[in-house]
Amino acid sequence: MPRILYLSYDGMLEPLGESQVLSYVDRLAADYEFYLVSVEKKSDWSDRARQRALRTRLRARGIHWYPLRYHKRPKWLAASFDLLCCLALSIFLVLWFRIDIVHARSYVVALPALLLKKIFGSAFVFDMRGFWVDERADVGQWGRESFFYRGLKRLELVYLKSADTIVALTAAAAEEMRSWPALHGQKLSISVIPTCTDLTLFYPHKKARDDQSFVLGYVGSTSLWYDLAPVVEVFREVLILKPQAKLLLLTRDDPRAVHELLQGLPPDSYRLQAVSHAEIPGEMRRMNATAFFLRPFYSKM
């Protein structure tokens, strides 16, 4: 059975880790032996009950989980320390368990995966998700003339040229990469794997709903690449048609910042809550419709 070292800078105790990592690894574990390294945030790790439940679940599936702690500050030093810990642990796992393939989810952990390929010859899967460097530039975190942006764009090219396989979310992203002059002549192996949904968990409510209790829903982040303002405008139009309608927002964002975006709506017309991944399907079945707007950034093609 092939052995896979899966590296993720997102935690498995976060909703994103649950939906975008574990949902896939759970199914693949029947055919591959997984060694999963994740970086867990303090707020999630402090929930001992969830931590124990996840360990038990992964052990039952034959998935070997090696969680690391996330360090937030000072920013670059903390990230560097996290990467060094990830690299040290990964070297041990590759040597001890004779790992065949290293799967790096996103850019940050792609660096240790690249080094493992250079040192030990393990196959390198660069699961890039989106254009991470440009995501930061699009929202103003880095200037496109800054040292970090230019340096990380060069590192991005190294990843793409070195990876045995690249995973992109859209055909448009794959086509864009192949058009870059620096990659002309390169034989890029790109697999387009869109973000998916587990339809055994997420399915519509089977009972008819009362029109008087119409619920418009929003799920996920409300900042950076996502634009909540047009969702609020959609809900204002819904209120004209259905004055008793409710807006249900499921997000882990700072409630104060979200409430500011909702100013002007009747206080009893919306509900804001943070829920676990396991609770999201049930909450979404309460919704008649959802609204979602992505800012038209280059990185989000």
PDB file of N, CA and C in Angstrom, residues 90-138:
ATOM      1  N   SER A  90       8.605  15.944   9.419  1.00  0.00           N
ATOM      2  CA  SER A  90       8.443  15.287   8.122  1.00  0.00           C
ATOM      3  C   SER A  90       9.665  14.454   7.762  1.00  0.00           C
ATOM      4  N   ILE A  91      10.850  14.970   8.053  1.00  0.00           N
ATOM      5  CA  ILE A  91      12.073  14.207   7.788  1.00  0.00           C
ATOM      6  C   ILE A  91      12.058  12.892   8.569  1.00  0.00           C
ATOM      7  N   PHE A  92      11.672  12.979   9.848  1.00  0.00           N
ATOM      8  CA  PHE A  92      11.587  11.767  10.664  1.00  0.00           C
ATOM      9  C   PHE A  92      10.597  10.770  10.060  1.00  0.00           C
ATOM     10  N   LEU A  93       9.403  11.250   9.671  1.00  0.00           N
ATOM     11  CA  LEU A  93       8.371  10.354   9.146  1.00  0.00           C
ATOM     12  C   LEU A  93       8.793   9.721   7.826  1.00  0.00           C
ATOM     13  N   VAL A  94       9.408  10.517   6.947  1.00  0.00           N
ATOM     14  CA  VAL A  94       9.858   9.989   5.649  1.00  0.00           C
ATOM     15  C   VAL A  94      10.909   8.901   5.846  1.00  0.00           C
ATOM     16  N   LEU A  95      11.855   9.136   6.752  1.00  0.00           N
ATOM     17  CA  LEU A  95      12.918   8.163   6.992  1.00  0.00           C
ATOM     18  C   LEU A  95      12.401   6.918   7.714  1.00  0.00           C
ATOM     19  N   TRP A  96      11.601   7.131   8.755  1.00  0.00           N
ATOM     20  CA  TRP A  96      11.173   6.016   9.597  1.00  0.00           C
ATOM     21  C   TRP A  96      10.165   5.111   8.895  1.00  0.00           C
ATOM     22  N   PHE A  97       9.224   5.748   8.145  1.00  0.00           N
ATOM     23  CA  PHE A  97       8.146   4.971   7.523  1.00  0.00           C
ATOM     24  C   PHE A  97       8.332   4.779   6.014  1.00  0.00           C
ATOM     25  N   ARG A  98       9.454   5.260   5.489  1.00  0.00           N
ATOM     26  CA  ARG A  98       9.746   5.100   4.048  1.00  0.00           C
ATOM     27  C   ARG A  98       8.585   5.625   3.187  1.00  0.00           C
ATOM     28  N   ILE A  99       8.295   6.883   3.369  1.00  0.00           N
ATOM     29  CA  ILE A  99       7.180   7.542   2.675  1.00  0.00           C
ATOM     30  C   ILE A  99       7.460   7.607   1.178  1.00  0.00           C
ATOM     31  N   ASP A 100       6.424   7.334   0.370  1.00  0.00           N
ATOM     32  CA  ASP A 100       6.563   7.366  -1.091  1.00  0.00           C
ATOM     33  C   ASP A 100       6.234   8.741  -1.674  1.00  0.00           C
ATOM     34  N   ILE A 101       5.187   9.371  -1.131  1.00  0.00           N
ATOM     35  CA  ILE A 101       4.656  10.604  -1.727  1.00  0.00           C
ATOM     36  C   ILE A 101       4.406  11.629  -0.623  1.00  0.00           C
ATOM     37  N   VAL A 102       4.766  12.879  -0.886  1.00  0.00           N
ATOM     38  CA  VAL A 102       4.468  13.974   0.042  1.00  0.00           C
ATOM     39  C   VAL A 102       3.454  14.903  -0.632  1.00  0.00           C
ATOM     40  N   HIS A 103       2.301  15.025  -0.021  1.00  0.00           N
ATOM     41  CA  HIS A 103       1.212  15.854  -0.542  1.00  0.00           C
ATOM     42  C   HIS A 103       1.164  17.137   0.289  1.00  0.00           C
ATOM     43  N   ALA A 104       1.450  18.267  -0.338  1.00  0.00           N
ATOM     44  CA  ALA A 104       1.466  19.554   0.363  1.00  0.00           C
ATOM     45  C   ALA A 104       0.220  20.337   0.013  1.00  0.00           C
ATOM     46  N   ARG A 105      -0.601  20.601   1.022  1.00  0.00           N
ATOM     47  CA  ARG A 105      -1.819  21.379   0.784  1.00  0.00           C
ATOM     48  C   ARG A 105      -1.516  22.865   0.957  1.00  0.00           C
ATOM     49  N   SER A 106      -1.401  23.549  -0.139  1.00  0.00           N
ATOM     50  CA  SER A 106      -1.139  24.979  -0.238  1.00  0.00           C
ATOM     51  C   SER A 106       0.355  25.297  -0.131  1.00  0.00           C
ATOM     52  N   TYR A 107       0.640  26.594  -0.235  1.00  0.00           N
ATOM     53  CA  TYR A 107       2.000  27.058  -0.462  1.00  0.00           C
ATOM     54  C   TYR A 107       2.921  26.914   0.743  1.00  0.00           C
ATOM     55  N   VAL A 108       2.424  27.178   1.936  1.00  0.00           N
ATOM     56  CA  VAL A 108       3.307  27.260   3.098  1.00  0.00           C
ATOM     57  C   VAL A 108       4.029  25.943   3.333  1.00  0.00           C
ATOM     58  N   VAL A 109       3.278  24.840   3.384  1.00  0.00           N
ATOM     59  CA  VAL A 109       3.901  23.542   3.639  1.00  0.00           C
ATOM     60  C   VAL A 109       4.491  22.916   2.381  1.00  0.00           C
ATOM     61  N   ALA A 110       4.349  23.595   1.243  1.00  0.00           N
ATOM     62  CA  ALA A 110       5.007  23.093   0.034  1.00  0.00           C
ATOM     63  C   ALA A 110       6.526  23.215   0.144  1.00  0.00           C
ATOM     64  N   LEU A 111       7.010  24.147   0.977  1.00  0.00           N
ATOM     65  CA  LEU A 111       8.462  24.310   1.122  1.00  0.00           C
ATOM     66  C   LEU A 111       9.101  23.067   1.743  1.00  0.00           C
ATOM     67  N   PRO A 112       8.617  22.579   2.902  1.00  0.00           N
ATOM     68  CA  PRO A 112       9.188  21.328   3.392  1.00  0.00           C
ATOM     69  C   PRO A 112       8.997  20.161   2.430  1.00  0.00           C
ATOM     70  N   ALA A 113       7.869  20.115   1.714  1.00  0.00           N
ATOM     71  CA  ALA A 113       7.643  19.036   0.745  1.00  0.00           C
ATOM     72  C   ALA A 113       8.680  19.091  -0.379  1.00  0.00           C
ATOM     73  N   LEU A 114       8.986  20.301  -0.834  1.00  0.00           N
ATOM     74  CA  LEU A 114      10.005  20.467  -1.876  1.00  0.00           C
ATOM     75  C   LEU A 114      11.374  20.008  -1.371  1.00  0.00           C
ATOM     76  N   LEU A 115      11.724  20.389  -0.149  1.00  0.00           N
ATOM     77  CA  LEU A 115      13.014  19.988   0.424  1.00  0.00           C
ATOM     78  C   LEU A 115      13.092  18.471   0.581  1.00  0.00           C
ATOM     79  N   LEU A 116      12.009  17.828   0.957  1.00  0.00           N
ATOM     80  CA  LEU A 116      11.991  16.372   1.081  1.00  0.00           C
ATOM     81  C   LEU A 116      12.219  15.704  -0.269  1.00  0.00           C
ATOM     82  N   LYS A 117      11.671  16.296  -1.313  1.00  0.00           N
ATOM     83  CA  LYS A 117      11.896  15.756  -2.663  1.00  0.00           C
ATOM     84  C   LYS A 117      13.370  15.882  -3.050  1.00  0.00           C
ATOM     85  N   LYS A 118      13.951  17.058  -2.754  1.00  0.00           N
ATOM     86  CA  LYS A 118      15.343  17.296  -3.117  1.00  0.00           C
ATOM     87  C   LYS A 118      16.290  16.374  -2.340  1.00  0.00           C
ATOM     88  N   ILE A 119      15.982  16.150  -1.053  1.00  0.00           N
ATOM     89  CA  ILE A 119      16.884  15.378  -0.193  1.00  0.00           C
ATOM     90  C   ILE A 119      16.683  13.873  -0.343  1.00  0.00           C
ATOM     91  N   PHE A 120      15.412  13.433  -0.341  1.00  0.00           N
ATOM     92  CA  PHE A 120      15.128  11.997  -0.293  1.00  0.00           C
ATOM     93  C   PHE A 120      14.521  11.444  -1.577  1.00  0.00           C
ATOM     94  N   GLY A 121      14.163  12.323  -2.520  1.00  0.00           N
ATOM     95  CA  GLY A 121      13.604  11.853  -3.785  1.00  0.00           C
ATOM     96  C   GLY A 121      12.149  11.439  -3.712  1.00  0.00           C
ATOM     97  N   SER A 122      11.449  11.802  -2.637  1.00  0.00           N
ATOM     98  CA  SER A 122      10.024  11.473  -2.543  1.00  0.00           C
ATOM     99  C   SER A 122       9.230  12.295  -3.551  1.00  0.00           C
ATOM    100  N   ALA A 123       8.152  11.717  -4.059  1.00  0.00           N
ATOM    101  CA  ALA A 123       7.307  12.441  -5.013  1.00  0.00           C
ATOM    102  C   ALA A 123       6.638  13.616  -4.312  1.00  0.00           C
ATOM    103  N   PHE A 124       6.460  14.710  -5.043  1.00  0.00           N
ATOM    104  CA  PHE A 124       5.945  15.969  -4.488  1.00  0.00           C
ATOM    105  C   PHE A 124       4.648  16.334  -5.192  1.00  0.00           C
ATOM    106  N   VAL A 125       3.539  16.298  -4.442  1.00  0.00           N
ATOM    107  CA  VAL A 125       2.242  16.748  -4.956  1.00  0.00           C
ATOM    108  C   VAL A 125       2.002  18.157  -4.415  1.00  0.00           C
ATOM    109  N   PHE A 126       1.935  19.133  -5.321  1.00  0.00           N
ATOM    110  CA  PHE A 126       1.691  20.525  -4.924  1.00  0.00           C
ATOM    111  C   PHE A 126       0.212  20.818  -5.112  1.00  0.00           C
ATOM    112  N   ASP A 127      -0.535  20.703  -4.013  1.00  0.00           N
ATOM    113  CA  ASP A 127      -1.978  20.961  -4.011  1.00  0.00           C
ATOM    114  C   ASP A 127      -2.155  22.452  -3.735  1.00  0.00           C
ATOM    115  N   MET A 128      -2.067  23.257  -4.781  1.00  0.00           N
ATOM    116  CA  MET A 128      -1.907  24.707  -4.613  1.00  0.00           C
ATOM    117  C   MET A 128      -3.185  25.431  -4.214  1.00  0.00           C
ATOM    118  N   ARG A 129      -4.346  24.819  -4.426  1.00  0.00           N
ATOM    119  CA  ARG A 129      -5.633  25.449  -4.159  1.00  0.00           C
ATOM    120  C   ARG A 129      -5.830  26.681  -5.038  1.00  0.00           C
ATOM    121  N   GLY A 130      -5.454  27.877  -4.589  1.00  0.00           N
ATOM    122  CA  GLY A 130      -5.546  29.074  -5.426  1.00  0.00           C
ATOM    123  C   GLY A 130      -4.172  29.686  -5.597  1.00  0.00           C
ATOM    124  N   PHE A 131      -4.116  30.872  -6.182  1.00  0.00           N
ATOM    125  CA  PHE A 131      -2.846  31.597  -6.320  1.00  0.00           C
ATOM    126  C   PHE A 131      -2.605  32.360  -5.012  1.00  0.00           C
ATOM    127  N   TRP A 132      -2.021  31.678  -4.047  1.00  0.00           N
ATOM    128  CA  TRP A 132      -1.929  32.181  -2.678  1.00  0.00           C
ATOM    129  C   TRP A 132      -1.172  33.502  -2.582  1.00  0.00           C
ATOM    130  N   VAL A 133      -0.080  33.643  -3.308  1.00  0.00           N
ATOM    131  CA  VAL A 133       0.715  34.878  -3.241  1.00  0.00           C
ATOM    132  C   VAL A 133      -0.106  36.046  -3.769  1.00  0.00           C
ATOM    133  N   ASP A 134      -0.804  35.836  -4.869  1.00  0.00           N
ATOM    134  CA  ASP A 134      -1.637  36.906  -5.442  1.00  0.00           C
ATOM    135  C   ASP A 134      -2.874  37.175  -4.592  1.00  0.00           C
ATOM    136  N   GLU A 135      -3.348  36.169  -3.857  1.00  0.00           N
ATOM    137  CA  GLU A 135      -4.464  36.410  -2.936  1.00  0.00           C
ATOM    138  C   GLU A 135      -4.092  37.491  -1.929  1.00  0.00           C
ATOM    139  N   ARG A 136      -2.877  37.391  -1.386  1.00  0.00           N
ATOM    140  CA  ARG A 136      -2.424  38.373  -0.407  1.00  0.00           C
ATOM    141  C   ARG A 136      -2.262  39.750  -1.032  1.00  0.00           C
ATOM    142  N   ALA A 137      -1.770  39.788  -2.263  1.00  0.00           N
ATOM    143  CA  ALA A 137      -1.606  41.076  -2.943  1.00  0.00           C
ATOM    144  C   ALA A 137      -2.958  41.690  -3.295  1.00  0.00           C
ATOM    145  N   ASP A 138      -3.913  40.857  -3.702  1.00  0.00           N
ATOM    146  CA  ASP A 138      -5.225  41.367  -4.106  1.00  0.00           C
ATOM    147  C   ASP A 138      -5.950  42.079  -2.969  1.00  0.00           C
TER     148      ASP A 138
END
